Amino acid sequence: MTLDNPFLDDINEQQPRVLLVDDDEVNLLLTSIALRERGFSITEASSGEQALRLIPECTPDVVVLDAVMPGLDGFATCLELRQLPGYESVPVLMLTGLDDEASITRAYEVGATDFFVKCNQWSLLAGRLRYLLRASRTRVELERSKAKLARAQDLARMGSFDWRRGAGDLVFSLEGMRVFGLRPNEKMGLRRIVRLMPKEEQRGFLRILREVVDHGTVLCNDIQISLPDGRQRILHIEAEPEFNELANLIGYTGIVQDVTDRRVAEDKIKHLANFDTLTGLPNRRQVFWRSERAIEHAKRLNHCVALLQVGLDRFKIINENLGHHAGDELLVEVSRRLRNCVRHSEQVMEGSLDMNGQRVHRTLEAVGRLGADEFVVLLPEVANEAEAMETAARILQALRAPMVASGQECFITASVGVAVFPSHGLTVADLLRHADVAMDLAKTQGRNTALLYDPLQASKGRVRLDLDTALHKALERKELVLYYQPKIDVRTSKMVGAEALMRWVRDGQIIPPNDFIPLAEATGLINEMSLWAIGEAARQAQIWEQRFGFNASIAVNLPSRLFEQPDLVDKIQGILSDLGVAPRSIELEITETGLMKDLQGVVPSLHRLNQLGTEISIDDFGTGYSSLAYLTTLPISEVKIDRSFVRDIGVTPQSSAVVSAIIALARALGLRVIAEGVENISQMEVLFNLGCHICQGFLFARPMPPAQVEQWLADTRSGLALPRIGGHDDTVVMASHTNL
């Protein structure tokens, strides 16, 4: 049984295997004993024929042959040994008693590695054998290294070359020939390499070679060639100089490598890093880089640079209704039209711009894609702001033409913001930010227009941002308060209710509602603020009821988006229950426009609120487009005539006609009518004569904090006169408010 033991394998490998061949049995025995004593593993053979039979079994590291033997002598045995596969390079030591040159020469001719004269100096023989084995191992390792190098070069599509000064042309290795697609027997020289290159690059490459050789420097260059089979390849050439002991250049040694695939991959990665995959336009990074270069040129050549930010209008609607594939088609078409409006250059990459003072910086001009539906246009040289606005006008005109996406004809418009260096900023970041501010302003002013950046508008934007940030903490800091404006019955001067109006007290200053309510609506904070207002108004109604018997309702405005919450009614009911307030003490107002925006979603909640006992009022009535059929089914108790009609009442017949129609409609439906924004007695008189008896406005009282409302009530009790309609002739009289 044979055991696998790595240690034993190492011992066996340390004993070189020797095939000893000699027809003299005494010599064979003595030599065998001597070599075994010196650490060799010996296999004996008494003839050349026997030796050839034993070789496949013993696989010797070295063969020792007696030159003179009967039958197949040492010379013939060596000759046949060299023809066996795998034994072309096995060391063969020829033992001979002959010392003539003919025998020595013959031994080398048949493939012997060395010869040794027969003698009893066994140590010399052992030393010679060890030398042959060491030389053989070195040669084998060298051959393996050479084969590995050749394989590695072949895998890397690399080859080597050599050039000696005064010795002729370049000399390429076999691997180097394969790089050029040539066979080993073909010739490849410098002239042929140059002829494979494009004509426009040949002269520049030769100039580089002359400079390298003249200065004895390193060559490192990429060249483009056309192989004999027509393939286009990119080759990387590197060469280092060699010098003699006198420091004179004697030649170059170098490598040539096919780097086509790597360059293609690098170009693809660079393209992905700098260009949008959908439209092929430069992305934000590339536009930023181009803009920086353009500003550098503008500073040196004293001209302007413009950045135009283009935001598509209503693109989200098209994308949602027709699908993302259609949206992508539109974006590609938009990018094509934008590029047609400028001298767009696609292939300007980092490091590729000539900086010699020529006006080549104009090639920086480009259309880029910033985001989903936003683009940017870089104009690297404009005379003034007017020229930039002309380009913006061309862009708007180009986008107005109809487009087709997924077989559907669509119309796309855009809002364009324009910022110009150096007027609107000295850095790319400033220009992009200011162009974005101008674009946003263009959207707020109706879209489909272009606006130049206005520093005044920007300052307003910063104030708006500051307010937006502070508004998120206003509730937490208890900065929101409610003011109350009384509702007056002009026949009796009684306060028949009040409207809660939200105010924001920040740093001791009252922020106007027009400044923070739109912000709250845009950010969604209006929902939380409205629920807070309901609770605060209900708490105030409870306090007034306890103090002076207030038994009317306080109206709270609700935004239409609040009705998107499925648990709205439960939240309101929970607020009132926690405070122990009757639902009738709160009246909920919703604008006519907000009502009609999502009628199907709002109506169920209104019915549930009405069932709780909370009355519903329609605010700003007459400004929307209500359906009379819906008015007959809505659970509303009151309509408020918008202040825009009250302001012109008695002045324009149209306003009086609208107010008269609203009052008549409300009476027919059994609804209360309130006029808001009443500021003078003539307005009150006309409203009364038309049939509206409840008014709200500065004529009676401004919105006030709760404490001032209580003081106002006390003042009216003590003799403060309020205007009212009195007497049988309906004349206006000043009456003291003696009761609620």
XYZ file of C-alpha atoms in Angstrom:
740
model
C 0.000 0.000 0.000
C 1.302 3.437 -0.924
C 0.670 6.366 1.398
C 0.513 9.892 0.131
C 3.007 11.773 2.248
C 4.139 15.247 1.181
C 7.234 14.923 3.376
C 8.323 11.730 1.627
C 7.630 13.349 -1.733
C 9.959 16.195 -0.796
C 12.708 13.699 0.202
C 12.346 11.818 -3.084
C 12.438 15.021 -5.041
C 15.672 15.981 -3.284
C 17.309 12.849 -4.748
C 17.960 13.430 -8.444
C 16.982 10.464 -10.613
C 19.853 9.178 -12.751
C 19.675 6.617 -15.546
C 23.148 5.019 -15.636
C 23.958 3.068 -18.866
C 27.168 0.975 -19.188
C 27.861 -2.463 -20.717
C 30.725 -3.041 -18.232
C 29.021 -4.557 -15.182
C 31.937 -3.718 -12.846
C 31.986 -0.089 -13.916
C 28.204 -0.003 -13.731
C 28.212 -1.359 -10.182
C 31.023 0.859 -8.902
C 29.594 4.014 -10.457
C 26.115 3.181 -9.183
C 27.368 2.670 -5.593
C 29.419 5.876 -5.677
C 26.524 8.013 -6.933
C 24.042 6.511 -4.458
C 26.392 7.378 -1.634
C 26.368 10.959 -2.895
C 22.586 11.326 -2.829
C 21.441 10.189 -6.262
C 18.645 7.765 -7.094
C 20.093 5.335 -9.668
C 18.410 3.213 -12.324
C 20.862 0.860 -14.085
C 20.880 -0.284 -17.714
C 23.527 -2.476 -19.381
C 22.780 -1.530 -22.991
C 21.360 1.251 -25.083
C 18.314 -0.818 -25.980
C 17.505 -1.486 -22.316
C 17.982 2.179 -21.477
C 15.401 3.264 -24.072
C 12.935 0.722 -22.650
C 13.431 1.924 -19.045
C 13.210 5.658 -19.736
C 9.338 5.899 -19.729
C 9.240 4.088 -16.359
C 11.994 5.869 -14.432
C 11.665 9.346 -16.011
C 15.278 10.308 -15.189
C 16.423 13.842 -14.428
C 19.766 13.123 -16.063
C 21.130 10.302 -18.270
C 24.722 9.041 -18.023
C 25.733 7.118 -21.164
C 28.799 5.028 -21.870
C 29.994 6.055 -25.313
C 31.315 2.658 -26.426
C 28.875 -0.227 -26.094
C 28.068 -3.238 -28.243
C 24.900 -2.992 -30.227
C 23.384 0.436 -29.724
C 26.292 2.576 -28.560
C 26.060 5.762 -26.511
C 26.002 8.043 -29.546
C 23.096 6.197 -31.218
C 21.218 5.910 -27.897
C 21.518 9.671 -27.327
C 20.310 10.374 -30.850
C 17.179 8.233 -30.360
C 16.625 9.660 -26.870
C 16.424 13.183 -28.253
C 13.597 12.121 -30.562
C 11.388 10.914 -27.713
C 8.641 13.421 -26.750
C 9.580 15.338 -23.604
C 13.248 14.338 -23.664
C 14.515 16.938 -26.069
C 16.212 18.862 -23.265
C 16.984 16.228 -20.583
C 20.684 16.536 -19.634
C 22.832 13.736 -21.108
C 26.388 13.179 -19.860
C 28.537 11.064 -22.184
C 31.142 8.837 -20.374
C 34.060 7.971 -22.534
C 37.649 6.875 -22.329
C 38.314 8.526 -25.635
C 39.765 11.976 -25.522
C 40.038 12.757 -29.195
C 38.235 15.780 -30.574
C 36.228 13.706 -33.071
C 34.452 11.784 -30.276
C 33.744 14.978 -28.344
C 32.408 16.681 -31.433
C 30.267 13.669 -32.271
C 28.839 13.595 -28.748
C 27.661 17.184 -29.067
C 26.268 16.544 -32.549
C 23.982 13.726 -31.370
C 22.600 15.928 -28.576
C 24.801 15.217 -25.561
C 24.830 18.000 -23.018
C 28.387 17.377 -21.805
C 31.048 14.638 -21.678
C 33.144 13.162 -18.866
C 36.252 10.999 -19.139
C 35.909 7.699 -17.276
C 37.840 7.656 -13.999
C 37.482 6.802 -10.325
C 37.045 10.396 -9.237
C 33.417 9.941 -8.236
C 33.143 13.325 -6.550
C 34.002 15.056 -9.793
C 31.346 13.013 -11.580
C 28.749 13.818 -8.931
C 29.695 17.505 -9.101
C 29.355 17.488 -12.875
C 25.928 15.850 -12.642
C 24.712 18.415 -10.088
C 25.936 21.225 -12.307
C 24.035 19.751 -15.275
C 20.882 19.388 -13.161
C 21.135 22.969 -11.893
C 21.664 24.280 -15.406
C 18.725 22.219 -16.627
C 16.431 23.568 -13.931
C 17.488 27.112 -14.748
C 16.810 26.552 -18.416
C 13.395 24.978 -17.697
C 12.420 27.881 -15.439
C 13.578 30.301 -18.102
C 11.502 28.527 -20.724
C 8.473 28.563 -18.448
C 8.911 32.258 -17.716
C 9.278 32.948 -21.390
C 6.133 30.962 -22.159
C 4.202 32.723 -19.386
C 5.377 36.107 -20.615
C 4.410 35.248 -24.163
C 0.987 34.049 -22.956
C 0.489 37.148 -20.826
C 1.481 39.413 -23.699
C -0.837 37.535 -26.002
C -3.751 37.890 -23.563
C -2.928 41.563 -23.072
C -2.546 42.016 -26.830
C 0.955 43.217 -26.183
C 4.289 42.676 -27.848
C 7.815 43.992 -27.530
C 10.191 45.654 -29.937
C 13.800 46.721 -30.044
C 15.733 49.372 -31.956
C 19.483 49.781 -32.103
C 20.957 53.009 -33.409
C 22.738 52.370 -36.684
C 21.537 48.736 -36.829
C 18.476 49.182 -38.995
C 14.733 49.207 -38.421
C 12.531 48.147 -35.517
C 12.582 44.478 -34.537
C 9.302 43.111 -33.157
C 8.661 39.968 -31.148
C 6.177 37.387 -32.390
C 3.579 38.815 -30.040
C 4.310 42.282 -31.401
C 3.682 41.058 -34.926
C 0.324 39.627 -33.839
C -0.664 43.040 -32.440
C -0.358 44.386 -35.986
C -2.228 41.406 -37.392
C 0.872 40.100 -39.182
C 2.436 36.648 -39.514
C 5.893 35.917 -38.037
C 7.552 35.821 -41.460
C 6.285 39.288 -42.412
C 8.215 42.462 -41.804
C 7.067 45.432 -39.747
C 9.092 48.609 -39.658
C 8.589 52.229 -38.754
C 7.615 53.271 -42.263
C 4.902 50.640 -42.446
C 3.547 51.664 -39.051
C 3.307 55.281 -40.186
C 1.520 54.250 -43.390
C -1.115 52.426 -41.301
C -1.934 55.670 -39.471
C -4.394 58.327 -40.711
C -2.617 60.831 -42.950
C -3.509 63.777 -40.734
C -1.725 62.141 -37.768
C 1.432 60.909 -39.508
C 3.391 64.151 -39.455
C 2.664 64.792 -35.788
C 3.752 61.274 -34.802
C 7.034 61.572 -36.726
C 7.705 64.917 -35.045
C 7.223 63.292 -31.640
C 9.612 60.454 -32.555
C 12.317 62.909 -33.654
C 12.022 64.879 -30.417
C 12.178 61.688 -28.331
C 15.307 60.394 -30.088
C 17.027 63.799 -30.153
C 16.585 64.251 -26.391
C 16.831 60.595 -25.364
C 13.532 60.723 -23.509
C 10.823 58.171 -22.871
C 8.218 57.560 -25.587
C 4.624 57.127 -24.452
C 1.933 57.636 -27.053
C -1.326 56.250 -28.437
C -1.780 55.922 -32.176
C -4.700 54.942 -34.351
C -3.997 52.479 -37.180
C -5.860 50.534 -39.819
C -4.832 46.870 -39.815
C -4.311 45.029 -43.128
C -7.747 43.410 -42.708
C -9.392 46.854 -42.435
C -10.037 46.905 -38.669
C -9.483 50.191 -36.859
C -7.378 49.763 -33.713
C -5.759 51.991 -31.102
C -2.220 51.012 -30.078
C -0.322 52.181 -27.036
C 3.445 52.500 -27.568
C 5.979 52.870 -24.766
C 9.756 52.814 -25.143
C 12.679 53.582 -22.853
C 16.138 54.670 -24.010
C 19.295 52.630 -23.445
C 22.708 54.223 -22.991
C 26.280 52.912 -23.103
C 28.954 53.496 -20.497
C 29.679 56.900 -22.063
C 26.024 57.952 -21.646
C 25.462 57.859 -25.379
C 22.061 56.721 -26.672
C 22.413 53.299 -28.271
C 18.782 52.352 -28.799
C 15.292 51.866 -27.434
C 13.412 48.919 -25.941
C 9.679 49.099 -25.736
C 6.262 47.531 -25.919
C 3.275 47.936 -28.188
C -0.218 47.089 -26.912
C -3.667 47.003 -28.467
C -5.765 49.187 -26.116
C -8.798 49.563 -28.371
C -11.239 47.800 -26.061
C -9.956 49.684 -23.038
C -10.214 53.031 -24.807
C -13.731 52.236 -25.978
C -14.693 51.320 -22.415
C -13.033 54.466 -21.044
C -14.809 56.628 -23.611
C -18.111 54.981 -22.709
C -17.541 55.536 -18.997
C -16.528 59.121 -19.653
C -19.624 59.631 -21.786
C -21.882 58.167 -19.088
C -20.230 60.411 -16.508
C -20.715 63.540 -18.605
C -23.836 62.993 -20.713
C -27.487 62.139 -20.158
C -28.306 58.591 -21.264
C -31.788 59.432 -22.598
C -31.183 62.587 -24.621
C -27.419 62.401 -25.150
C -27.114 65.958 -23.827
C -24.371 67.019 -21.420
C -25.400 66.450 -17.821
C -25.044 68.840 -14.883
C -21.367 67.925 -14.332
C -20.407 68.555 -17.947
C -22.408 71.795 -18.171
C -20.782 72.992 -14.953
C -17.316 72.263 -16.354
C -18.064 73.987 -19.658
C -19.516 76.983 -17.858
C -16.404 77.350 -15.725
C -14.222 77.320 -18.852
C -16.514 79.839 -20.546
C -16.284 82.211 -17.573
C -12.477 81.934 -17.606
C -12.448 83.008 -21.260
C -14.981 85.764 -20.608
C -12.764 87.264 -17.911
C -9.788 87.257 -20.261
C -11.586 88.457 -23.410
C -14.044 90.791 -21.648
C -17.391 89.503 -22.866
C -20.530 88.075 -21.245
C -21.657 84.491 -20.599
C -25.322 83.515 -20.313
C -27.032 80.552 -18.678
C -30.645 79.832 -19.585
C -32.602 77.414 -17.423
C -35.542 75.884 -19.266
C -38.337 74.202 -17.327
C -41.131 72.451 -19.214
C -44.686 73.469 -18.294
C -47.280 70.825 -17.473
C -44.900 67.999 -18.380
C -45.966 66.033 -15.310
C -49.568 65.940 -16.561
C -48.519 64.536 -19.933
C -46.166 62.050 -18.290
C -48.864 60.748 -15.948
C -51.590 60.478 -18.580
C -49.615 59.107 -21.543
C -46.991 57.132 -19.616
C -43.261 57.432 -19.073
C -42.421 56.108 -22.521
C -44.332 58.964 -24.124
C -42.664 61.338 -21.678
C -39.249 60.102 -22.791
C -40.200 60.665 -26.428
C -41.163 64.237 -25.612
C -37.902 64.861 -23.759
C -35.880 63.601 -26.727
C -37.833 65.855 -29.087
C -37.436 68.829 -26.759
C -33.686 68.239 -26.599
C -33.519 68.130 -30.405
C -35.355 71.441 -30.741
C -33.228 73.103 -28.087
C -30.047 72.021 -29.849
C -31.332 73.525 -33.068
C -31.575 76.872 -31.298
C -27.834 77.014 -30.480
C -24.523 75.887 -31.987
C -24.528 72.823 -29.733
C -21.197 70.975 -29.441
C -21.332 67.412 -28.090
C -17.726 66.308 -27.943
C -16.038 69.000 -25.844
C -14.461 67.035 -23.012
C -12.162 67.936 -20.158
C -8.698 68.768 -21.367
C -9.716 68.945 -25.033
C -10.053 72.728 -25.324
C -7.348 74.765 -27.028
C -6.310 77.614 -24.763
C -4.186 79.639 -27.185
C -6.353 82.751 -27.196
C -8.362 81.734 -30.230
C -12.149 82.008 -29.996
C -12.489 78.229 -29.893
C -14.275 78.678 -26.547
C -17.449 79.131 -28.572
C -17.504 75.356 -29.034
C -18.370 75.184 -25.345
C -21.900 76.254 -26.225
C -24.273 73.461 -25.361
C -27.711 72.359 -24.256
C -27.639 70.241 -21.103
C -30.194 68.319 -19.097
C -30.343 69.125 -15.393
C -33.189 66.912 -14.250
C -36.467 65.281 -15.196
C -37.998 68.164 -17.158
C -35.353 70.865 -16.761
C -32.701 71.838 -19.280
C -29.945 74.427 -19.340
C -28.478 76.344 -22.263
C -24.932 77.710 -22.084
C -24.065 80.684 -24.290
C -20.285 81.163 -23.805
C -20.164 84.535 -25.567
C -22.954 87.099 -25.733
C -22.703 90.835 -26.233
C -25.338 91.749 -23.663
C -28.454 90.590 -21.840
C -30.657 91.366 -24.827
C -28.826 88.785 -26.954
C -29.432 86.138 -24.314
C -33.129 87.036 -24.189
C -33.301 86.682 -28.000
C -32.078 83.101 -27.674
C -34.668 82.504 -24.961
C -37.379 83.806 -27.293
C -36.193 81.424 -30.040
C -36.411 78.540 -27.588
C -39.972 79.410 -26.592
C -40.986 79.705 -30.237
C -39.360 76.383 -31.134
C -41.175 74.538 -28.341
C -44.632 75.917 -29.187
C -44.987 73.742 -32.287
C -46.996 70.535 -31.650
C -45.177 67.305 -30.778
C -46.255 63.687 -31.141
C -45.747 61.126 -28.382
C -47.167 57.585 -28.552
C -49.338 58.677 -31.460
C -50.860 61.514 -29.424
C -50.399 65.137 -30.461
C -49.155 67.232 -27.540
C -48.309 70.848 -26.952
C -45.392 71.724 -24.707
C -44.479 75.177 -23.471
C -41.611 76.223 -21.250
C -40.596 78.799 -18.693
C -37.087 80.189 -19.160
C -34.910 81.940 -16.587
C -31.871 83.873 -17.809
C -28.760 84.839 -15.821
C -25.754 86.633 -17.350
C -22.133 86.847 -16.230
C -20.903 89.150 -14.726
C -24.101 91.107 -13.984
C -25.908 88.295 -12.183
C -23.048 86.343 -10.683
C -19.326 85.629 -10.910
C -19.465 81.846 -10.498
C -21.313 79.026 -12.218
C -23.163 78.183 -9.005
C -24.451 81.748 -8.753
C -25.581 81.832 -12.374
C -27.382 78.485 -12.121
C -29.107 79.521 -8.909
C -30.181 82.875 -10.295
C -31.386 81.362 -13.569
C -33.453 78.928 -11.507
C -34.954 81.833 -9.506
C -35.909 83.597 -12.739
C -37.417 80.403 -14.150
C -39.534 79.846 -11.045
C -40.768 83.422 -11.271
C -41.670 82.875 -14.921
C -43.749 79.860 -13.889
C -45.582 81.844 -11.215
C -46.359 84.597 -13.729
C -48.262 82.352 -16.081
C -45.612 80.144 -17.735
C -44.651 80.109 -21.428
C -42.409 83.113 -20.942
C -38.776 84.068 -20.364
C -37.553 86.330 -17.575
C -34.193 87.882 -16.844
C -32.897 87.484 -13.321
C -33.972 90.336 -11.061
C -31.983 90.805 -7.808
C -35.043 92.354 -6.169
C -37.081 89.231 -6.859
C -34.226 87.127 -5.533
C -34.253 89.005 -2.240
C -37.973 88.324 -2.001
C -37.254 84.679 -2.657
C -34.750 84.569 0.210
C -37.304 86.190 2.498
C -39.833 83.613 1.352
C -37.384 80.806 2.135
C -36.742 82.287 5.565
C -40.469 82.449 6.222
C -40.917 78.900 4.978
C -38.297 77.632 7.415
C -39.725 79.582 10.348
C -43.313 78.598 9.543
C -42.508 74.938 10.197
C -41.805 75.848 13.822
C -44.536 78.445 14.278
C -47.033 76.033 15.834
C -44.379 74.496 18.066
C -43.363 77.952 19.291
C -47.015 79.022 19.690
C -46.529 81.932 17.333
C -49.867 81.424 15.571
C -52.862 83.277 17.000
C -56.470 83.813 15.952
C -58.038 87.215 15.439
C -61.828 87.505 15.352
C -63.963 89.794 13.198
C -67.601 90.193 14.310
C -70.574 89.549 12.016
C -73.227 92.261 12.497
C -76.964 92.249 11.886
C -77.392 95.783 10.543
C -81.038 95.924 11.650
C -80.219 95.498 15.351
C -76.452 96.144 15.559
C -76.125 92.764 17.242
C -73.046 90.588 16.867
C -74.528 87.408 15.448
C -71.245 85.555 15.045
C -67.566 85.976 14.244
C -64.978 84.780 11.806
C -61.632 83.424 13.056
C -58.708 84.751 11.042
C -55.207 83.335 11.460
C -52.261 85.602 12.268
C -48.574 84.830 12.736
C -46.707 86.819 15.366
C -42.989 86.469 14.660
C -40.378 88.371 16.625
C -43.084 90.731 17.860
C -44.250 91.508 14.319
C -47.471 90.333 12.700
C -46.828 88.548 9.384
C -49.625 89.350 6.894
C -51.751 86.299 5.978
C -51.030 86.819 2.284
C -47.348 86.179 3.058
C -47.625 82.926 4.969
C -50.947 81.292 4.015
C -49.776 80.514 0.419
C -46.562 79.093 1.895
C -48.549 76.921 4.271
C -50.699 75.666 1.400
C -47.659 74.911 -0.763
C -45.895 72.955 1.987
C -48.994 71.173 3.308
C -48.715 72.816 6.743
C -52.123 74.393 6.160
C -53.801 71.126 7.187
C -52.198 71.043 10.616
C -52.743 74.782 11.061
C -56.432 74.515 10.133
C -57.075 71.739 12.654
C -55.325 73.865 15.279
C -57.561 76.826 14.326
C -60.707 74.706 14.776
C -59.633 73.723 18.293
C -58.593 77.268 19.208
C -61.855 78.797 17.888
C -63.929 76.175 19.713
C -62.060 76.900 22.942
C -62.680 80.638 22.475
C -66.380 80.092 21.822
C -66.581 78.160 25.074
C -64.849 80.967 27.000
C -67.166 83.625 25.560
C -70.214 81.535 26.321
C -69.156 81.313 29.943
C -68.263 85.010 30.241
C -71.115 86.768 28.483
C -73.470 84.150 27.103
C -72.142 83.968 23.554
C -74.453 81.543 21.767
C -73.536 82.128 18.121
C -70.878 80.313 16.054
C -67.318 81.134 15.085
C -66.453 80.507 11.449
C -63.144 78.827 10.569
C -61.792 78.675 7.022
C -60.896 75.190 5.787
C -58.649 74.573 2.731
C -59.983 72.155 0.138
C -56.893 69.912 0.461
C -57.829 69.227 4.098
C -60.791 67.217 2.792
C -58.334 64.796 1.176
C -57.792 63.324 4.641
C -60.139 60.347 5.026
C -60.354 60.782 8.816
C -61.073 64.542 8.748
C -64.539 64.262 10.308
C -63.230 62.012 13.076
C -60.447 64.487 13.842
C -62.846 67.434 14.073
C -65.260 65.420 16.205
C -62.371 64.427 18.475
C -61.261 68.053 18.890
C -64.757 69.196 19.870
C -65.273 66.229 22.200
C -61.978 66.815 24.006
C -62.942 70.445 24.639
C -66.522 69.615 25.526
C -67.818 72.110 22.958
C -71.079 71.710 21.068
C -70.557 71.290 17.278
C -72.957 74.223 16.631
C -70.382 76.637 18.116
C -68.161 76.102 15.071
C -69.022 77.006 11.502
C -66.762 75.667 8.745
C -66.123 77.827 5.682
C -64.883 76.462 2.373
C -64.341 78.622 -0.696
C -66.508 78.100 -3.733
C -63.418 77.448 -5.861
C -62.107 74.872 -3.379
C -65.524 73.234 -3.244
C -65.788 72.800 -6.990
C -62.161 71.618 -7.330
C -63.014 68.211 -5.870
C -66.747 68.197 -5.360
C -67.104 64.411 -5.254
C -64.445 64.142 -2.562
C -65.689 67.045 -0.437
C -69.467 66.452 -0.380
C -69.449 63.220 1.727
C -67.356 64.914 4.425
C -69.662 67.964 4.394
C -72.701 65.747 4.961
C -71.050 63.986 7.900
C -70.007 67.308 9.452
C -73.527 68.654 9.032
C -74.899 65.573 10.740
C -72.675 66.342 13.739
C -74.398 69.701 14.052
C -71.702 71.862 12.488
C -72.938 74.391 9.926
C -71.234 74.778 6.549
C -70.687 78.102 4.775
C -69.511 78.794 1.214
C -66.952 81.605 1.232
C -66.174 83.962 -1.689
C -69.462 83.012 -3.314
C -69.801 84.231 -6.894
C -66.103 83.985 -7.772
C -66.219 80.312 -8.805
C -68.316 78.256 -11.181
C -70.832 76.504 -9.001
C -73.454 74.244 -10.468
C -76.923 75.235 -9.294
C -77.907 71.578 -9.278
C -75.219 70.871 -6.673
C -76.248 73.853 -4.554
C -79.660 72.300 -4.048
C -78.129 69.119 -2.572
C -75.188 70.509 -0.579
C -75.601 70.615 3.235
C -74.823 74.337 3.465
C -76.439 76.923 5.727
C -74.822 80.139 4.547
C -73.210 81.881 1.578
C -70.783 84.804 1.818
C -70.779 87.421 -0.926
C -67.190 88.021 -2.004
C -65.660 91.380 -1.124
C -64.861 92.075 -4.777
C -68.593 92.494 -5.501
C -69.173 94.481 -2.291
C -66.366 96.900 -3.170
C -68.008 97.897 -6.470
C -71.610 97.700 -5.309
C -73.450 100.887 -6.066
C -70.642 101.847 -8.419
C -71.053 99.385 -11.278
C -74.429 97.957 -12.227
C -72.803 94.553 -12.860
C -71.769 94.162 -9.214
C -75.230 95.141 -7.981
C -76.797 92.651 -10.390
C -74.521 89.812 -9.210
C -75.178 90.594 -5.528
C -78.938 90.805 -6.167
C -78.840 87.421 -7.925
C -76.836 85.806 -5.100
C -79.275 87.136 -2.477
C -82.280 85.974 -4.442
C -80.740 82.523 -4.966
C -79.910 82.183 -1.265
C -83.425 83.175 -0.233
C -84.922 80.675 -2.654
C -82.697 77.937 -1.151
C -83.371 79.015 2.412
C -79.757 80.070 3.093
C -78.365 82.940 5.133
C -76.442 85.607 3.242
C -73.443 87.503 4.625
C -71.578 90.277 2.869
C -67.891 90.592 3.721
C -65.625 93.570 3.155
C -68.232 96.240 4.013
C -66.270 99.443 4.548
C -68.745 102.317 4.195
C -72.360 103.170 4.930
C -73.411 103.350 1.281
C -72.382 99.733 0.765
C -74.372 98.738 3.834
C -77.455 100.600 2.586
C -77.381 98.988 -0.855
C -76.880 95.526 0.637
C -79.752 96.049 3.024
C -82.036 97.280 0.261
C -81.112 94.179 -1.800
C -82.032 91.937 1.120
C -78.675 91.223 2.855
C -78.961 92.029 6.562
C -75.724 90.530 7.959
C -72.459 92.335 7.225
C -68.831 91.969 8.137
C -66.148 94.554 7.540
C -64.104 97.514 8.717
C -67.237 99.669 8.935
C -68.091 97.782 12.127
C -64.843 96.301 13.416
C -61.457 95.118 12.266
C -60.168 91.617 13.114
C -59.131 91.703 16.783
C -57.514 89.451 19.387
C -60.004 87.889 21.849
C -59.297 90.451 24.583
C -59.986 93.349 22.195
C -63.234 91.725 21.061
C -64.377 91.645 24.667
C -63.344 95.282 25.118
C -65.149 96.197 21.899
C -68.307 94.579 23.252
C -67.916 96.458 26.518
C -67.450 99.745 24.649
C -70.569 99.215 22.560
C -72.534 98.541 25.742
C -71.294 101.762 27.252
C -72.348 103.907 24.326
C -70.052 103.249 21.344
C -72.288 103.880 18.379
C -72.445 101.365 15.520
C -74.103 102.077 12.170
C -77.354 100.248 11.561
C -80.529 100.468 9.583
C -83.257 101.810 11.863
C -86.790 103.286 11.784
C -89.691 102.664 9.457
C -88.026 104.595 6.642
C -84.920 102.344 6.778
C -82.610 105.253 7.462
C -79.155 104.750 8.826
C -78.844 105.503 12.504
C -75.990 105.181 14.991
C -77.102 102.799 17.694
C -75.434 101.677 20.846
C -74.781 97.952 21.141
C -76.893 97.078 24.171
C -76.964 93.321 23.758
C -75.704 90.435 21.725
